[in-house]
Structure formats: C-alpha cells, structure tokens
Coordinates of C-alpha atoms and ligand atoms in Angstrom, one line a residue:
M11 CA -28.6 10.2 16.0
E12 CA -26.3 13.2 15.4
R13 CA -23.2 12.5 13.6
S14 CA -19.9 13.1 15.5
L15 CA -17.2 15.2 13.9
P16 CA -13.7 15.9 15.2
M17 CA -13.2 19.5 16.2
T18 CA -10.7 21.1 13.8
E19 CA -7.5 22.2 15.6
P20 CA -4.4 22.5 13.5
M21 CA -1.0 21.5 14.9
P22 CA 2.2 23.3 14.0
G23 CA 4.6 21.7 11.5
L24 CA 2.0 19.8 9.5
P25 CA 1.2 20.2 5.8
D26 CA -1.9 21.8 4.4
R27 CA -2.7 18.9 2.2
V28 CA -2.0 15.1 2.2
T29 CA -2.4 12.6 -0.6
I30 CA -4.1 9.4 0.4
Y31 CA -2.8 6.4 -1.5
E32 CA -5.6 3.9 -1.2
V33 CA -4.5 0.2 -1.2
G34 CA -7.8 -1.4 -0.2
P35 CA -8.5 -3.3 -3.4
R36 CA -4.9 -4.7 -3.4
D37 CA -3.4 -4.9 0.1
G38 CA -6.9 -4.9 1.6
L39 CA -8.2 -7.9 -0.3
Q40 CA -5.1 -9.9 -1.1
N41 CA -5.3 -11.8 2.2
E42 CA -9.0 -12.6 2.0
K43 CA -9.4 -16.4 2.0
A44 CA -12.9 -16.5 0.4
S45 CA -12.8 -15.5 -3.3
V46 CA -14.3 -12.0 -3.7
P47 CA -16.2 -11.8 -7.1
V48 CA -14.5 -9.6 -9.6
E49 CA -17.7 -7.5 -10.0
V50 CA -17.6 -6.8 -6.2
K51 CA -14.0 -5.6 -6.6
A52 CA -14.9 -3.3 -9.5
E53 CA -17.8 -1.9 -7.5
F54 CA -15.4 -1.4 -4.5
V55 CA -13.0 0.6 -6.7
R56 CA -15.9 2.7 -8.2
R57 CA -17.2 3.5 -4.7
L58 CA -13.7 4.5 -3.5
L59 CA -13.3 6.8 -6.4
G60 CA -16.8 8.2 -5.8
A61 CA -15.8 9.0 -2.2
G62 CA -13.1 11.3 -3.6
L63 CA -10.0 9.1 -3.4
E64 CA -7.7 10.1 -6.3
T65 CA -5.1 7.3 -6.1
V66 CA -6.4 3.8 -5.8
E67 CA -4.0 0.8 -6.2
L68 CA -6.1 -1.8 -8.0
T69 CA -4.5 -5.2 -8.0
S70 CA -1.4 -7.3 -8.6
F71 CA -0.1 -8.9 -11.7
V72 CA 1.4 -11.9 -9.9
P73 CA 0.9 -15.6 -10.6
R74 CA -2.5 -16.8 -9.5
R75 CA -0.7 -19.6 -7.6
W76 CA 1.0 -17.0 -5.4
V77 CA -2.0 -14.8 -4.6
P78 CA -5.2 -16.6 -5.7
Q79 CA -7.5 -13.7 -4.6
L80 CA -5.9 -11.4 -7.2
G81 CA -5.9 -13.9 -10.0
D82 CA -8.5 -11.9 -11.8
A83 CA -6.3 -8.8 -12.5
E84 CA -7.1 -8.8 -16.2
E85 CA -10.8 -9.2 -15.6
L86 CA -10.9 -6.4 -13.1
L87 CA -9.1 -4.0 -15.5
D88 CA -11.5 -5.0 -18.3
L89 CA -14.5 -4.4 -16.1
L90 CA -13.2 -1.0 -14.9
G91 CA -12.5 0.2 -18.4
G92 CA -11.2 3.8 -18.5
V93 CA -11.6 4.4 -14.8
G94 CA -9.0 1.7 -14.1
L95 CA -6.3 3.4 -16.1
G96 CA -3.9 6.3 -15.7
R97 CA -1.2 7.6 -13.4
H98 CA -3.4 7.3 -10.3
R99 CA -4.4 3.6 -10.8
P100 CA -1.2 1.7 -9.9
V101 CA -0.9 -2.1 -9.9
L102 CA 1.8 -4.3 -8.4
V103 CA 4.2 -6.1 -10.8
P104 CA 7.0 -8.3 -9.5
N105 CA 8.7 -9.2 -12.8
E106 CA 8.7 -8.7 -16.6
K107 CA 5.9 -11.2 -17.0
G108 CA 3.8 -9.1 -14.7
L109 CA 4.8 -5.9 -16.5
D110 CA 3.9 -7.4 -19.9
R111 CA 0.4 -8.4 -18.6
A112 CA -0.1 -4.9 -17.1
L113 CA 1.1 -3.0 -20.2
E114 CA -1.1 -5.2 -22.4
R115 CA -4.1 -3.9 -20.4
G116 CA -3.0 -0.3 -20.9
V117 CA -1.7 0.3 -17.3
S118 CA 0.6 3.3 -16.9
S119 CA 1.4 3.2 -13.2
V120 CA 3.2 0.2 -11.5
A121 CA 4.8 -0.7 -8.2
I122 CA 7.6 -3.1 -7.6
F123 CA 7.9 -4.5 -4.1
G124 CA 11.2 -5.4 -2.5
S125 CA 12.3 -6.4 1.0
A126 CA 14.7 -5.1 3.5
T127 CA 15.3 -8.6 4.9
E128 CA 16.5 -11.8 3.3
T129 CA 13.9 -14.0 4.9
F130 CA 10.9 -12.1 3.6
A131 CA 12.5 -11.7 0.2
R132 CA 12.8 -15.5 0.0
R133 CA 9.2 -16.1 1.3
N134 CA 7.5 -13.3 -0.7
L135 CA 9.5 -13.3 -3.9
N136 CA 11.3 -16.7 -3.9
R137 CA 14.6 -14.9 -4.2
S138 CA 17.4 -13.3 -2.2
V139 CA 17.4 -9.5 -1.9
E140 CA 20.1 -9.4 -4.5
E141 CA 18.2 -11.6 -6.9
S142 CA 15.1 -9.6 -6.4
V143 CA 16.8 -6.4 -7.4
E144 CA 18.0 -8.2 -10.5
M145 CA 14.4 -9.2 -11.2
F146 CA 13.2 -5.6 -10.7
A147 CA 15.8 -3.8 -12.8
P148 CA 14.5 -4.6 -16.2
V149 CA 10.9 -4.1 -15.0
V150 CA 11.7 -0.5 -13.9
T151 CA 13.7 0.3 -17.1
R152 CA 11.0 -1.0 -19.3
A153 CA 8.2 0.6 -17.4
L154 CA 9.9 4.0 -17.5
D155 CA 10.6 3.6 -21.2
A156 CA 6.9 2.9 -21.7
G157 CA 6.2 6.2 -20.0
A158 CA 4.8 4.6 -16.8
W159 CA 5.1 6.0 -13.2
V160 CA 6.9 3.6 -10.9
R161 CA 6.7 3.2 -7.2
A162 CA 9.1 1.0 -5.1
Y163 CA 7.8 -0.6 -2.0
V164 CA 10.2 -1.9 0.6
S165 CA 8.8 -4.3 3.2
M166 CA 10.0 -5.1 6.7
C167 CA 11.4 -1.6 7.2
F168 CA 10.8 -1.7 11.0
G169 CA 10.9 -5.3 12.0
D170 CA 10.7 -8.8 10.5
P171 CA 8.8 -11.7 12.1
W172 CA 11.6 -14.1 11.5
E173 CA 14.7 -11.8 11.8
G174 CA 13.4 -9.4 14.5
P175 CA 14.5 -5.8 14.5
V176 CA 15.9 -4.7 11.2
P177 CA 18.9 -2.3 11.3
V178 CA 18.1 1.1 9.9
Q179 CA 21.2 1.0 7.6
Q180 CA 20.1 -2.3 6.1
V181 CA 16.7 -0.7 5.3
V182 CA 18.3 2.4 3.8
D183 CA 20.5 0.2 1.6
A184 CA 17.5 -1.8 0.4
C185 CA 15.6 1.5 -0.4
C186 CA 18.6 3.0 -2.2
R187 CA 19.0 0.0 -4.4
L188 CA 15.4 0.2 -5.6
M189 CA 15.3 4.0 -5.9
D190 CA 18.7 3.9 -7.8
L191 CA 16.8 1.9 -10.5
G192 CA 15.0 5.2 -11.3
C193 CA 11.7 4.7 -9.4
D194 CA 9.6 7.8 -8.9
Q195 CA 8.4 7.1 -5.3
L196 CA 9.5 5.0 -2.4
S197 CA 6.9 3.5 0.0
I198 CA 8.4 2.4 3.3
G199 CA 6.4 -0.6 4.6
D200 CA 5.9 -1.5 8.2
T201 CA 4.5 -4.8 7.1
I202 CA 3.9 -6.2 10.6
G203 CA 3.1 -2.9 12.3
V204 CA 5.9 -2.9 14.9
G205 CA 7.3 0.6 14.3
T206 CA 6.9 3.5 16.7
P207 CA 7.2 7.3 16.0
G208 CA 10.8 7.8 17.0
H209 CA 11.8 4.8 14.8
V210 CA 9.9 6.4 11.9
L211 CA 11.8 9.7 12.3
R212 CA 15.1 7.9 12.6
L213 CA 14.5 6.0 9.3
L214 CA 13.2 9.1 7.4
D215 CA 16.3 11.1 8.6
A216 CA 18.6 8.2 7.5
L217 CA 16.9 8.1 4.1
E218 CA 17.3 11.9 3.7
D219 CA 21.0 11.5 4.5
A220 CA 21.2 8.9 1.8
G221 CA 19.6 11.2 -0.8
I222 CA 16.0 10.0 -0.6
G223 CA 14.0 13.0 0.6
T224 CA 10.5 13.1 2.1
E225 CA 9.2 14.6 -1.1
S226 CA 9.6 11.2 -2.8
T227 CA 8.7 9.0 0.2
A228 CA 5.4 7.6 1.2
V229 CA 4.6 5.7 4.4
H230 CA 2.8 2.3 4.5
F231 CA 1.8 1.3 8.0
H232 CA 0.0 -1.8 9.0
D233 CA -1.9 -1.2 12.3
T234 CA -1.1 -4.5 14.1
Y235 CA -0.1 -2.8 17.3
G236 CA -2.3 0.3 17.0
Q237 CA 0.7 2.5 16.0
A238 CA -0.1 3.4 12.4
L239 CA -1.7 6.8 13.1
A240 CA 0.9 7.9 15.6
N241 CA 3.6 6.9 13.1
T242 CA 1.8 8.7 10.3
T243 CA 1.6 12.0 12.3
A244 CA 5.3 11.7 13.0
A245 CA 6.1 11.2 9.3
L246 CA 3.9 14.2 8.3
R247 CA 5.8 16.4 10.7
R248 CA 9.0 15.3 9.0
G249 CA 7.7 16.3 5.6
V250 CA 6.0 13.2 4.2
R251 CA 3.0 14.0 2.1
V252 CA 1.8 10.7 0.7
V253 CA 0.1 8.2 3.1
D254 CA -1.0 4.7 2.2
A255 CA -4.2 3.5 3.8
S256 CA -6.9 0.8 3.3
T257 CA -10.6 1.6 3.5
G258 CA -12.1 -0.2 6.5
G259 CA -8.6 -1.2 7.7
L260 CA -8.6 -4.4 5.7
G261 CA -5.3 -5.9 4.8
G262 CA -2.4 -8.1 5.4
C263 CA 0.2 -10.1 3.6
P264 CA -0.3 -13.8 2.8
Y265 CA 3.5 -14.3 3.1
A266 CA 3.8 -12.6 6.6
K267 CA 1.3 -14.1 9.0
S268 CA 1.8 -11.4 11.6
A269 CA 0.7 -8.7 9.1
T270 CA -2.8 -7.5 9.9
G271 CA -4.8 -4.7 8.4
N272 CA -3.4 -1.5 7.0
L273 CA -4.0 1.9 8.6
A274 CA -7.7 2.4 8.0
T275 CA -8.5 5.2 5.5
E276 CA -11.4 6.4 7.7
D277 CA -9.1 6.6 10.8
L278 CA -6.6 8.7 8.7
V279 CA -9.4 10.9 7.3
W280 CA -10.8 11.5 10.8
A281 CA -7.3 12.6 12.1
L282 CA -6.7 14.8 9.0
D283 CA -10.1 16.4 9.4
G284 CA -9.3 17.2 13.1
L285 CA -5.9 18.6 12.1
G286 CA -7.5 20.7 9.3
I287 CA -5.4 19.0 6.6
E288 CA -7.0 18.8 3.2
H289 CA -7.4 15.3 1.6
G290 CA -10.4 15.5 -0.7
V291 CA -12.3 12.5 0.6
D292 CA -15.9 12.3 1.9
L293 CA -15.8 10.4 5.2
D294 CA -19.5 9.4 5.1
A295 CA -19.1 7.9 1.6
L296 CA -16.0 5.9 2.8
V297 CA -17.8 4.6 5.9
A298 CA -20.8 3.6 3.7
T299 CA -18.3 1.8 1.4
S300 CA -16.8 -0.1 4.3
A301 CA -20.3 -1.0 5.6
W302 CA -21.1 -2.3 2.1
M303 CA -17.8 -4.2 1.9
A304 CA -18.4 -5.7 5.3
E305 CA -21.6 -7.2 4.0
Q306 CA -19.7 -8.7 1.0
L307 CA -17.0 -10.2 3.2
G308 CA -19.4 -11.3 6.0
R309 CA -17.7 -9.5 8.9
P310 CA -17.3 -6.0 10.2
A311 CA -14.5 -3.7 9.2
P312 CA -11.6 -3.4 11.7
S313 CA -11.5 0.4 11.5
R314 CA -12.4 2.1 14.8
V315 CA -13.9 5.1 13.0
V316 CA -16.1 2.9 10.9
R317 CA -17.3 1.1 14.0
A318 CA -18.0 4.4 15.8
L319 CA -19.8 6.0 12.9
S320 CA -21.9 3.0 11.8
G321 CA -23.4 2.3 15.2
Ligands
HMG420 P1 8.5 -17.9 -9.0 O1 7.6 -19.1 -8.7 O2 9.9 -17.9 -8.6 O3 8.4 -17.5 -10.5 O4 7.8 -16.7 -8.3 P2 9.1 -18.0 -11.8 O5 9.7 -16.8 -12.5 O6 10.0 -19.1 -11.5 O7 7.9 -18.5 -12.7 C1 7.1 -19.7 -12.3 C2 5.9 -19.7 -13.1 O8 5.0 -18.6 -12.9 C3 6.1 -19.7 -14.7 O9 5.0 -20.4 -15.3 C4 5.9 -18.2 -15.0 O10 5.6 -18.0 -16.3 C5 4.8 -17.8 -14.1 P3 5.2 -21.9 -15.8 O11 6.4 -21.9 -16.8 O12 5.6 -22.7 -14.6 O13 3.9 -22.3 -16.3 N1 4.9 -16.4 -13.8 C6 3.8 -15.6 -13.8 N2 2.6 -15.7 -14.2 C7 1.8 -14.6 -14.2 N3 2.2 -13.4 -13.8 C8 3.4 -13.2 -13.4 C9 4.3 -14.3 -13.4 N4 5.6 -14.5 -13.1 C10 5.9 -15.7 -13.3 N5 3.8 -12.0 -13.0 C11 7.3 -14.3 -8.1 C12 8.4 -15.4 -8.3 C13 8.0 -13.0 -7.9 C14 6.5 -14.3 -9.4 C15 6.4 -14.7 -6.9 O14 7.2 -14.9 -5.8 C16 5.3 -13.7 -6.6 O15 4.4 -13.4 -7.3 N6 5.4 -13.1 -5.4 C17 4.5 -12.0 -5.0 C18 3.8 -12.4 -3.7 C19 2.8 -11.2 -3.4 O16 2.1 -10.7 -4.2 N7 2.9 -10.8 -2.1 C20 2.0 -9.8 -1.6 C21 2.4 -8.4 -2.1 S1 3.8 -7.7 -1.2 C22 3.0 -6.9 0.2 O17 1.8 -7.1 0.4 C23 3.8 -5.9 1.0 C24 3.4 -4.4 0.7 O18 2.0 -4.2 1.0 C25 4.2 -3.5 1.5 C26 4.2 -3.9 3.0 O19 3.2 -4.0 3.7 O20 5.4 -4.0 3.5 C27 3.6 -4.1 -0.8
MG421 MG1 1.2 -3.9 2.9

C-alpha cells in the first residue's frame, strides 16, 4: 500500500524549526501498571534517538515507592552508558536526594516539577506549593553549581481535577516562583488536557507580562480531550519553539487519574511536516518504534497517526 503523506502547506506566523522534547520513556511509561523490563526501556530510548529525536527525557529519580515503574533509574542509566548522558538527556528530580542519585550517575540535565494547585502539590509531592518550592530551591542551586541544565515543569496550568479551573494569575505565580530559582526553561503542563487554544494564548501572554518569554517556555499538553495539537499550533504562533510529546501517545500521571496520554510525537510530526516546519525526526522510524513498543506493552498505541500508518 502506498504511504500517505501530508501535503506541505506553510501557514503564516509559524517558526521554521521546532524542537521536540520527547517524554515517552518518562511520562509515557510512568503510568504503566505492568513492569516494563529495563532492557526494553533502554531499547526504546535507543530507537527514539535512532529516529532523530535529539532531546529524550529518560526517567525520574523519585522513590520507587512513589513511582514503581521508574524504580530502575540507575539501571537504565547504566545500560545506556554514554548515550544516556548530556544536556539533551534530562531526568526528573524532586529533591536533593534525587539530585544526588542523578549526579552520581553523571547526569547533567534535570527537571524539577511543581504544581499550580495546592491539591496536586499535596498528592504528587506530599507538600504544599510553598513547601515544594522550598524543596526545589537547593536542588536548582546545586544543579546549576554542578553545571547542569535545569527545566521547571508546572502542572495543572489549565485545570485541576479536584479544584476545577485554575486562575491564570495563580499559574503565573507558580511559574515565576520556580523560574526565579534560576531554571533555564519552563514547561507549562496541561496535566489533564482540558486547555483550549485561547486559554493557551492567555497564559503565554500573562507569562510574557511577568517576564517569562516564549523563548524560555515549552508546552506540555496531554491529549485527554483531543486538544493537544490545536493548543500546540496556538503556542507556536505565539513564539513557543519547544514542544513536549510522547511517542505513540503514551502517558499519564499516577497521581492525577484523569491524566491520559501526552500529545503523540507522531501526531506532532505529521502536523509539522504538513506545515513545512523542520524537526529532524523520521516519522516512519517513530511509527515502527511505537509498533514495537505496542508489542512490548500488549496493546496498540493511542496515537491516531500511528494507527493510520500501521494499518
Ligand atoms: P516523601 O515521602 O514526602 O519523601 O515524598 P521524604 O523526603 O519524607 O522521604 C521519605 C523516604 O523516601 C526516605 O526514606 C527518603 O530517603 C526517601 P526512608 O528514610 O523512609 O527510608 N526518598 C528518596 N528515595 C529515593 N529517591 C528520592 C527520594 N526522596 C526521598 N528522590 C517526594 C516526597 C517528593 C519524594 C515524593 O512525593 C515523590 O517522589 N513525588 C513524585 C511523584 C511523581 O514522580 N509524579 C509523576 C511526575 S510529575 C508529572 O508527571 C507531571 C508532568 O508530566 C507535567 C504535567 O503533565 O503536568 C511533569
Ligand atoms: Mg505530563
């Protein structure tokens, strides 16, 4: 069968190039109930890199008790060797203990992860927003002193399953508190996928007014309500150049039940190809990776593009 391709038709106001920040091995797998063997995770990472993804978030240095699936962070880094290190292989670290574990493995790119809401901060970090900033402060200082690159995620930027809609100013305050610690990049998380394009623009404008420009902001959309791609296009038009995505559309958060898969990397690549935006990724290799991963997980990938192209 002939392979479909989108027709390339650029749209005004969009960038020439976008950086895809792949979160499949971390966000994609953290919610999987059945334990995925560490060798499979390492192979997943190698295949993603082989498909041309430059930035791949690998895992989280959190207690095994909190996220059992990622309890093998050290083993994964050991298996990956040199390909698992460097500025483009970030890992999540919640606290100094996590940072110590990561630095000991030679990691030089880390992400802290805060919350715009009190309920999710409590559930995900066992702390208030205030206490979590206190937890992150020495992590960021020490990571920067060690020469690491630091990303700050903020979750529940568009809505929270327990608190409902989250006021834009509350989100901006949470983002500013983490960026004021000295982080290099902010990633605004729509953890439960409820955002829509106008809301995205409103938040990006409010962040800009608060001194956090789109040059240091990434977007992290979960696709629960099918809005991730529309939201991404809106963000790109406003100047965002880094987009988080998960190969196959895997993903979710064990501490927010309504969080489903991330924006699928294949769906993003399809859209970028159609818009004539460079990204450096081989779509066929990604789809093959998702098909392979689906065999490992025992169920098909949620991505629409994967389904359309693997038929
Ligand atoms: P806690 O239980 O309050 O931790 O958890 P603690 O400091 O009281 O320590 C308790 C025990 O854990 C101690 O051991 C520590 O040493 C140990 P004990 O003395 O009892 O034997 N410990 C650790 N062990 C290994 N590694 C560590 C570590 N830290 C403490 N790093 C904590 C607090 C923050 C650690 C916990 O709440 C946690 O790990 N939370 C993370 C949960 C998580 O990973 N969620 C998913 C990622 S966030 C997400 O997916 C959203 C995102 O995608 C964006 C979006 O979509 O919005 C990023
Ligand atoms: Mg996420």
